[in-house]
mmCIF file with all atom_site columns, C-alpha atoms in Angstrom:
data_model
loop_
_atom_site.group_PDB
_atom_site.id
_atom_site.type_symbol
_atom_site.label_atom_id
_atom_site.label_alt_id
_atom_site.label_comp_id
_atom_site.label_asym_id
_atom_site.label_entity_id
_atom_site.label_seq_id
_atom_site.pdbx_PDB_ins_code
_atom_site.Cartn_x
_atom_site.Cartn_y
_atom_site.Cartn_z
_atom_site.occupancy
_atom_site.B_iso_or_equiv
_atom_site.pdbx_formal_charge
_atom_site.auth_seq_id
_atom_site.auth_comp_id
_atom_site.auth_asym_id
_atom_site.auth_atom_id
_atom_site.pdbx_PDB_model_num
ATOM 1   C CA . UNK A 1 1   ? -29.456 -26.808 -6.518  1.00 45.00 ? 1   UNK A CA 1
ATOM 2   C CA . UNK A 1 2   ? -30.093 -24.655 -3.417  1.00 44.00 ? 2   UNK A CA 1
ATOM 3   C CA . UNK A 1 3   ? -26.882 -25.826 -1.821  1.00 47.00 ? 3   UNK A CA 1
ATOM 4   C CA . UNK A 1 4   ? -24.471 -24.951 -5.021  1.00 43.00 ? 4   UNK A CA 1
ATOM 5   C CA . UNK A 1 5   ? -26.496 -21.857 -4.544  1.00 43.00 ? 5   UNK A CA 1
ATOM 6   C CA . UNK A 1 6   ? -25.339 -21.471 -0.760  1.00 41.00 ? 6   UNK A CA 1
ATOM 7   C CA . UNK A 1 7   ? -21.956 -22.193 -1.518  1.00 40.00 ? 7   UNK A CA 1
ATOM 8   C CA . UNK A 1 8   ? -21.164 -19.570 -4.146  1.00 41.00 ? 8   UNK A CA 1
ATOM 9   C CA . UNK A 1 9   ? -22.750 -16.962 -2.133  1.00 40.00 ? 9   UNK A CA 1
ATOM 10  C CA . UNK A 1 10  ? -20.967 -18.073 0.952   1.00 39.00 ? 10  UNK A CA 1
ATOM 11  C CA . UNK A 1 11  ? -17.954 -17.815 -1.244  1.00 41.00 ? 11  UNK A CA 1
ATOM 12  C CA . UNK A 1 12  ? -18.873 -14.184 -2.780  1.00 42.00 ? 12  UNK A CA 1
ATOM 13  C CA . UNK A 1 13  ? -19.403 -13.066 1.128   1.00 39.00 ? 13  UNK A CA 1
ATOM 14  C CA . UNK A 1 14  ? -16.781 -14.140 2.437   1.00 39.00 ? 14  UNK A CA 1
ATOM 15  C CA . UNK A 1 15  ? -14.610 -12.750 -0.980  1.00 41.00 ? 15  UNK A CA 1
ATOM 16  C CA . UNK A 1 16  ? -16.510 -9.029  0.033   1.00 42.00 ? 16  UNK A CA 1
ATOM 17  C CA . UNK A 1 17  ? -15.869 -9.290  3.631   1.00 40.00 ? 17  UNK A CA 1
ATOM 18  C CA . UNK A 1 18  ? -11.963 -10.198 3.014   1.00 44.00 ? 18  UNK A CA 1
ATOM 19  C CA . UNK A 1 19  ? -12.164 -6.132  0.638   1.00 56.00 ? 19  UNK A CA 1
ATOM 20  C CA . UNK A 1 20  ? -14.001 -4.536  3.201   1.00 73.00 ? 20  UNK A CA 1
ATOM 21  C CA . UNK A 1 21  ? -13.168 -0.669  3.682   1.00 85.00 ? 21  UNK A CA 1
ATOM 22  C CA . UNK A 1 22  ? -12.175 1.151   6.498   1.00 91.00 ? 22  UNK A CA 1
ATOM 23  C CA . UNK A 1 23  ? -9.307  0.210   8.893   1.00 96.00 ? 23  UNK A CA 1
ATOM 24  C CA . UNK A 1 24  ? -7.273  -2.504  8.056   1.00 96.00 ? 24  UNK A CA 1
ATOM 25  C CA . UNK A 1 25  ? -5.089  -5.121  9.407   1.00 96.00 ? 25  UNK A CA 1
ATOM 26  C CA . UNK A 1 26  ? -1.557  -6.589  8.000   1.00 96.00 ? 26  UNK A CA 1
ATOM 27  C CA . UNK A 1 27  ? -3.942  -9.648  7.114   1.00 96.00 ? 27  UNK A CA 1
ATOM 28  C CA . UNK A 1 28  ? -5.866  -7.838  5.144   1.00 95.00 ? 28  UNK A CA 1
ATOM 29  C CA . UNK A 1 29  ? -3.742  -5.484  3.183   1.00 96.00 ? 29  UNK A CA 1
ATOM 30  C CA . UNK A 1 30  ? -1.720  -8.851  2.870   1.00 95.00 ? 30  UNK A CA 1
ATOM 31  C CA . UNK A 1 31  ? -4.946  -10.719 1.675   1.00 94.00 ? 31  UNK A CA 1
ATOM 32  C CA . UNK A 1 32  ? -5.660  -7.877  -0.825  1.00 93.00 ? 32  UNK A CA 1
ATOM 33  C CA . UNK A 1 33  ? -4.159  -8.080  -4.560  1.00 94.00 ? 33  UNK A CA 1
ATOM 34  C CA . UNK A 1 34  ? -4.107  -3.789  -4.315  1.00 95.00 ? 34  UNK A CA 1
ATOM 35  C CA . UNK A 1 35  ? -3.008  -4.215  -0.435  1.00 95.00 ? 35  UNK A CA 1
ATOM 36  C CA . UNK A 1 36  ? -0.004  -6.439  -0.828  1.00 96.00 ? 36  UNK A CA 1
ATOM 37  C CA . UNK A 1 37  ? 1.283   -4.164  -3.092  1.00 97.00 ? 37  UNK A CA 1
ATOM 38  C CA . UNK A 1 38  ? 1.590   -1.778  -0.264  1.00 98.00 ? 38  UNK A CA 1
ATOM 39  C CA . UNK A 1 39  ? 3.435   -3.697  1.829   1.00 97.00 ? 39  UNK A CA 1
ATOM 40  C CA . UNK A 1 40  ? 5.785   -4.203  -1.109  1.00 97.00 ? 40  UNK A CA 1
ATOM 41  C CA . UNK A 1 41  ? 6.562   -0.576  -1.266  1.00 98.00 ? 41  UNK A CA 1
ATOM 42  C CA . UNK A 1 42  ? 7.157   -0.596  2.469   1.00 97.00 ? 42  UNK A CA 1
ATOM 43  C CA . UNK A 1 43  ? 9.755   -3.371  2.247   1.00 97.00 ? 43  UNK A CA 1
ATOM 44  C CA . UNK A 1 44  ? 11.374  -2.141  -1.021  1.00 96.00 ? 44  UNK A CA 1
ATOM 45  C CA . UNK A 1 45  ? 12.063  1.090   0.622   1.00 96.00 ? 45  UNK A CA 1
ATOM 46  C CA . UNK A 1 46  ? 13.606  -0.651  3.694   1.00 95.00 ? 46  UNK A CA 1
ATOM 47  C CA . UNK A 1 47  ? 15.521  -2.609  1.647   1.00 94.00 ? 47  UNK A CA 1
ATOM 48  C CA . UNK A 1 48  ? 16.957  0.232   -0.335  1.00 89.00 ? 48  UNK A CA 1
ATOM 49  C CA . UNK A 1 49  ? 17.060  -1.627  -3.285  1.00 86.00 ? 49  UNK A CA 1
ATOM 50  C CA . UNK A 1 50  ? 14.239  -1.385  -6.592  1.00 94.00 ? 50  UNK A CA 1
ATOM 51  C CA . UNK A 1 51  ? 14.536  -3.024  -9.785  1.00 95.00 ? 51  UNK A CA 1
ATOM 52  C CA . UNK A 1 52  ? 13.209  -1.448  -13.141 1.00 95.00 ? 52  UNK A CA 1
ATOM 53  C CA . UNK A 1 53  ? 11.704  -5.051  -13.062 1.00 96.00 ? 53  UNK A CA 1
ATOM 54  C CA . UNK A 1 54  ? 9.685   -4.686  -10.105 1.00 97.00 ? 54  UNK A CA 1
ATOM 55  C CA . UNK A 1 55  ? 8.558   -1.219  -11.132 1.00 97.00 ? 55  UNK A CA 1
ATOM 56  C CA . UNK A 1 56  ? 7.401   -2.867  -14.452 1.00 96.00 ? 56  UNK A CA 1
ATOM 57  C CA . UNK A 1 57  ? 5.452   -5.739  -12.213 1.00 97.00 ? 57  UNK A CA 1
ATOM 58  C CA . UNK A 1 58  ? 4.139   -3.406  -9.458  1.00 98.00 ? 58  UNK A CA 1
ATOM 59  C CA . UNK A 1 59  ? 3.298   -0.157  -11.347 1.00 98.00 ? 59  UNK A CA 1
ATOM 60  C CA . UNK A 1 60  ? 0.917   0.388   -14.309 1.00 98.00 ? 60  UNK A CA 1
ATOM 61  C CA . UNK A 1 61  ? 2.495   0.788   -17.309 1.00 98.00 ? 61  UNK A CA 1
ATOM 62  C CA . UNK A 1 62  ? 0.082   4.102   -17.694 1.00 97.00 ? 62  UNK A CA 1
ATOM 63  C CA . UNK A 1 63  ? 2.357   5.644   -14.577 1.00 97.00 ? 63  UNK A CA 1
ATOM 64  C CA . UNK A 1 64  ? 5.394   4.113   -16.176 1.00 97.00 ? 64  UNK A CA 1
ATOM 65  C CA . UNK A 1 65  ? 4.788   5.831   -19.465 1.00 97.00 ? 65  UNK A CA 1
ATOM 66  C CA . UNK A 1 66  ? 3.950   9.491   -17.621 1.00 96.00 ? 66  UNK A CA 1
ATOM 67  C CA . UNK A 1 67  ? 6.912   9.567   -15.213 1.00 95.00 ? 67  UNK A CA 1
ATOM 68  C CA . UNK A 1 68  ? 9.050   7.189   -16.530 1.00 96.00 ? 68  UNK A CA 1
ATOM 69  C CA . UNK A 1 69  ? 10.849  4.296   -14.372 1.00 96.00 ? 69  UNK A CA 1
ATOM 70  C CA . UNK A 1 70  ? 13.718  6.440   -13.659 1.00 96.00 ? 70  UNK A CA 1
ATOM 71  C CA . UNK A 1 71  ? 12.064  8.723   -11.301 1.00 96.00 ? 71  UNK A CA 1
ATOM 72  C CA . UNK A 1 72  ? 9.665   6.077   -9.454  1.00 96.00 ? 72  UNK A CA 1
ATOM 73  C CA . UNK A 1 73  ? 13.047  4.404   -8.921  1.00 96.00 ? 73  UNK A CA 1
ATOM 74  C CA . UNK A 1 74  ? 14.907  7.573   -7.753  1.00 96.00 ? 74  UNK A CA 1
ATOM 75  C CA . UNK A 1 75  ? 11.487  8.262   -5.640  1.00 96.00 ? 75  UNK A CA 1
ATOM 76  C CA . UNK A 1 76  ? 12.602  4.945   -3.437  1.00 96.00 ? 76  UNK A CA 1
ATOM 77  C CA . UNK A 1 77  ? 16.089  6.360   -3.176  1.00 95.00 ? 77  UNK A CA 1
ATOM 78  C CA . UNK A 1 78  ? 14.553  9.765   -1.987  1.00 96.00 ? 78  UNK A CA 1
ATOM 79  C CA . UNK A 1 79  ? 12.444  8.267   0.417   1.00 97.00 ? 79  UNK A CA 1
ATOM 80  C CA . UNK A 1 80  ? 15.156  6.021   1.953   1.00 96.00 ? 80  UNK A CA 1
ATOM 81  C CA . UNK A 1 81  ? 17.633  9.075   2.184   1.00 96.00 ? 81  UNK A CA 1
ATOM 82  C CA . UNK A 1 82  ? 15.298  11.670  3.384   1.00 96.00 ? 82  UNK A CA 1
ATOM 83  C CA . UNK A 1 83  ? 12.919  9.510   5.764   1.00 97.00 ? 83  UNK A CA 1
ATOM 84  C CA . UNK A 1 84  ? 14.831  5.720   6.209   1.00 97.00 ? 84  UNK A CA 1
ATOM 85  C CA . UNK A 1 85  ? 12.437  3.033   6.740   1.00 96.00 ? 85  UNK A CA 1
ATOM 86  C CA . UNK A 1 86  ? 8.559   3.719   6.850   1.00 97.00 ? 86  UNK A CA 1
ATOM 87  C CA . UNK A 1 87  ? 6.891   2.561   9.532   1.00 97.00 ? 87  UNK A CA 1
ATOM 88  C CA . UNK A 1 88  ? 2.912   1.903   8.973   1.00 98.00 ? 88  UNK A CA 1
ATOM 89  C CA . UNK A 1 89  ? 0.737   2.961   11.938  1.00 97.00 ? 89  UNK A CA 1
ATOM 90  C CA . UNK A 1 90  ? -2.578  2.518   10.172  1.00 97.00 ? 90  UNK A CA 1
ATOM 91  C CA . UNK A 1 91  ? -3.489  2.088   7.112   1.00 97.00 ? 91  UNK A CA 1
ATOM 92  C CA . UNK A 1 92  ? -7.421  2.925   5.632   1.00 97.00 ? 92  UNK A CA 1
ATOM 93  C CA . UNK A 1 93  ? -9.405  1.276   2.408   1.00 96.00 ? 93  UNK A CA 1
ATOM 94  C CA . UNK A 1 94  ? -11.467 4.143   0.984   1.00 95.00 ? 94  UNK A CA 1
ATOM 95  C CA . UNK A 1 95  ? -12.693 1.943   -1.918  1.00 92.00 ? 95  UNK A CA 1
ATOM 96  C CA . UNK A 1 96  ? -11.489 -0.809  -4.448  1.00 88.00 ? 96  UNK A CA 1
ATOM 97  C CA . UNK A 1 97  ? -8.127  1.556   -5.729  1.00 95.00 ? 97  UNK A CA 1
ATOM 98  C CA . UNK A 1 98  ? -7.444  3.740   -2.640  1.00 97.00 ? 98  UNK A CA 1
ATOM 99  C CA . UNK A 1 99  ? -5.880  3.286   0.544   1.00 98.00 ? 99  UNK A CA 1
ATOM 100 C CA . UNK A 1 100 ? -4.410  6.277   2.892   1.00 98.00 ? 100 UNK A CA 1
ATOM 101 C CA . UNK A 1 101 ? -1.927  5.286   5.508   1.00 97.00 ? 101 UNK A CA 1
ATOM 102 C CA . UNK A 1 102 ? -0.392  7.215   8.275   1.00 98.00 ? 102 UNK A CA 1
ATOM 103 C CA . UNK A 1 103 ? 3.704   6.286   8.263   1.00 97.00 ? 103 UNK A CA 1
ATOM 104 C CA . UNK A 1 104 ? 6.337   7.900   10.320  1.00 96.00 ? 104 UNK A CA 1
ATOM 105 C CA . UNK A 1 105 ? 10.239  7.666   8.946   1.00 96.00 ? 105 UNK A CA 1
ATOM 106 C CA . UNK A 1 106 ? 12.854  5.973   11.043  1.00 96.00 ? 106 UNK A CA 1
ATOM 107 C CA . UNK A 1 107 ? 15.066  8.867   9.884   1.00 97.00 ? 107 UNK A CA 1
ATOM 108 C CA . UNK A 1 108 ? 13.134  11.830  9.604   1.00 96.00 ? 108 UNK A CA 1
ATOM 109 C CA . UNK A 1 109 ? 11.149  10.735  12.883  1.00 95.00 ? 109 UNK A CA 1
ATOM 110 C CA . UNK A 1 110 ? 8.144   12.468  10.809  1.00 96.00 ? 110 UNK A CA 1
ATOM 111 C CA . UNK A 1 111 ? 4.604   11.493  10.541  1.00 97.00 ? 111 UNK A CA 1
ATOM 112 C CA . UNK A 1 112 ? 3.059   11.278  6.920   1.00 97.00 ? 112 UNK A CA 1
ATOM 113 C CA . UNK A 1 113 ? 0.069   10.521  5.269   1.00 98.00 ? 113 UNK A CA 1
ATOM 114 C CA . UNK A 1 114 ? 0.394   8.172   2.139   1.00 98.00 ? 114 UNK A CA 1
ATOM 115 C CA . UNK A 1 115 ? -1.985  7.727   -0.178  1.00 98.00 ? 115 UNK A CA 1
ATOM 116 C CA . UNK A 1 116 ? -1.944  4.533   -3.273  1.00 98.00 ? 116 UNK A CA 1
ATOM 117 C CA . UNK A 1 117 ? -3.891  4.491   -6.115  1.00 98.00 ? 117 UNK A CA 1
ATOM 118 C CA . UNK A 1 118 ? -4.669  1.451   -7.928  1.00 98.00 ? 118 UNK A CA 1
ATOM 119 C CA . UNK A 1 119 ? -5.798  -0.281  -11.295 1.00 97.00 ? 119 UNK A CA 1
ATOM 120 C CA . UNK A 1 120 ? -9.312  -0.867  -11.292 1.00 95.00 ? 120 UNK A CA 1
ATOM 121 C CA . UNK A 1 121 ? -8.733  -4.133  -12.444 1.00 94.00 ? 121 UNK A CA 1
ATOM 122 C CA . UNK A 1 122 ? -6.496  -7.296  -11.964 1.00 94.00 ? 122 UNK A CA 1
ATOM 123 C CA . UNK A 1 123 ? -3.645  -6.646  -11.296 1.00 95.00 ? 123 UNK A CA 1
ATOM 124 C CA . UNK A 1 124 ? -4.205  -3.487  -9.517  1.00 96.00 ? 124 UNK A CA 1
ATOM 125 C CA . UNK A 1 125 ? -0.562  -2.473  -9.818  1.00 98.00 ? 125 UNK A CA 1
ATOM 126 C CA . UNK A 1 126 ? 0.598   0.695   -8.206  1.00 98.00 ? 126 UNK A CA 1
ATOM 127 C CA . UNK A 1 127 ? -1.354  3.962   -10.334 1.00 98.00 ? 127 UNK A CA 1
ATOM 128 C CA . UNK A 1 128 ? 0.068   6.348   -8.393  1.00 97.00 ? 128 UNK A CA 1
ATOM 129 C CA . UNK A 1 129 ? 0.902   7.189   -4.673  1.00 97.00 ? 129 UNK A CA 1
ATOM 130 C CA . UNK A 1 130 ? 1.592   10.476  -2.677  1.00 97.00 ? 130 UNK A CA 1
ATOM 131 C CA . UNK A 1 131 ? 3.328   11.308  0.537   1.00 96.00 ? 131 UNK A CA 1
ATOM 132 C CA . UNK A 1 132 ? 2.520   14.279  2.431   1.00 96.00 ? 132 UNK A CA 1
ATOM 133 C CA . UNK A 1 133 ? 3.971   15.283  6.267   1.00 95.00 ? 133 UNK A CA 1
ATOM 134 C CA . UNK A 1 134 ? 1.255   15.247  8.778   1.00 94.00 ? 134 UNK A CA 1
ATOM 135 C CA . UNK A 1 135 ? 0.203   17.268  11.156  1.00 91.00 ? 135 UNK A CA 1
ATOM 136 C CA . UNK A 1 136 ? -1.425  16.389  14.662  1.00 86.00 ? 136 UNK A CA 1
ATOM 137 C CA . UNK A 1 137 ? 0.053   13.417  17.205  1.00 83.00 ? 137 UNK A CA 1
ATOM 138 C CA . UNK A 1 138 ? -0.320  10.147  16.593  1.00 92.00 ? 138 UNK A CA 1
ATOM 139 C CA . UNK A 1 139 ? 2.140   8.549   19.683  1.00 88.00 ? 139 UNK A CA 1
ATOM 140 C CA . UNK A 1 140 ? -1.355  6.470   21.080  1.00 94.00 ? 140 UNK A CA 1
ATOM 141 C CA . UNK A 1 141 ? -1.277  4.404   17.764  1.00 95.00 ? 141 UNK A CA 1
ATOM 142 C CA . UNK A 1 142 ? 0.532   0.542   17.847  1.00 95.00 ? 142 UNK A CA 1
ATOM 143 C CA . UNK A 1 143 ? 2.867   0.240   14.653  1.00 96.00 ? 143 UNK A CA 1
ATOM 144 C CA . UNK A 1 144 ? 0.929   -2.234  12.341  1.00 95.00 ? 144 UNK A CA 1
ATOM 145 C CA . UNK A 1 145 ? 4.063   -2.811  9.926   1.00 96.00 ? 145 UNK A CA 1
ATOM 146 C CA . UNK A 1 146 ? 7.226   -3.418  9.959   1.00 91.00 ? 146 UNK A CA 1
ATOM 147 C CA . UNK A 1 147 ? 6.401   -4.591  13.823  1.00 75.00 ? 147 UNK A CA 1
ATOM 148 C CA . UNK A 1 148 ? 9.437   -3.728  16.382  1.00 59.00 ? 148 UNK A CA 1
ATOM 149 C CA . UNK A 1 149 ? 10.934  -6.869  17.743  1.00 46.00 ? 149 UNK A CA 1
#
């Protein structure tokens, strides 16, 4: 018995340990159900290009129903036009549904804080997100996504 014991709570550590909060990594927000989602956004904006089907499978139908999938899809097309690509330069887990990232647009060359808000529950789609500009300088941090080649 003691070494079924061992194993699950080898397994539960090691589960914790991968939803740690504080800084994180590209592994991590990539090993993260909420994280992943983040990179999503990142990519979708790049990309230029949102389906009302991927707002349905990334955003809670709660934020869906309040703003409607119209303007979370013109909100990509805003973003793209008025700041191109984000790039991530670090990205913090305050707890299980928040993460704050600092981004700077290829276009608007301006730093921003972001912040998602999850589901508190599988699938911890998308409950809302914010983008504000950002004041101080931030040229001593490494881009952590989309990496320059």
């Amino acid at each position: 018995m003691k070494p079924l014991v061992f194993t699950l709570l080898l397994g539960i550590t090691i589960s914790v340990a991968s939803q740690q909060q504080g800084k994180q990594t590209l592994a991590m927000l990539n090993d993260s159900p909420a994280g992943s989602k983040i990179v999503w956004f990142l990519d979708a904006v790049k990309a230029g290009e949102v389906s009302e089907e991927s707002i349905k499978k990334y955003f809670s139908p709660k934020l869906i129903e309040k703003m409607g999938a119209d303007k979370l899809l013109a909100a990509f097309e805003d973003i793209k036009m008025n700041d191109g690509t984000l790039i991530m330069y670090q990205a913090d887990r305050k707890n299980m549904t928040e993460y704050k990232m600092i981004v700077k647009g290829t276009k608007s060359n301006e730093w921003m804080e972001m912040g998602f808000y999850f589901e508190g529950e599988r699938p911890y789609r998308i409950a809302g997100f914010t983008i504000d500009s950002k004041e101080g300088s931030f040229e001593s941090l490494q881009p952590i996504y989309p990496k320059s080649n």
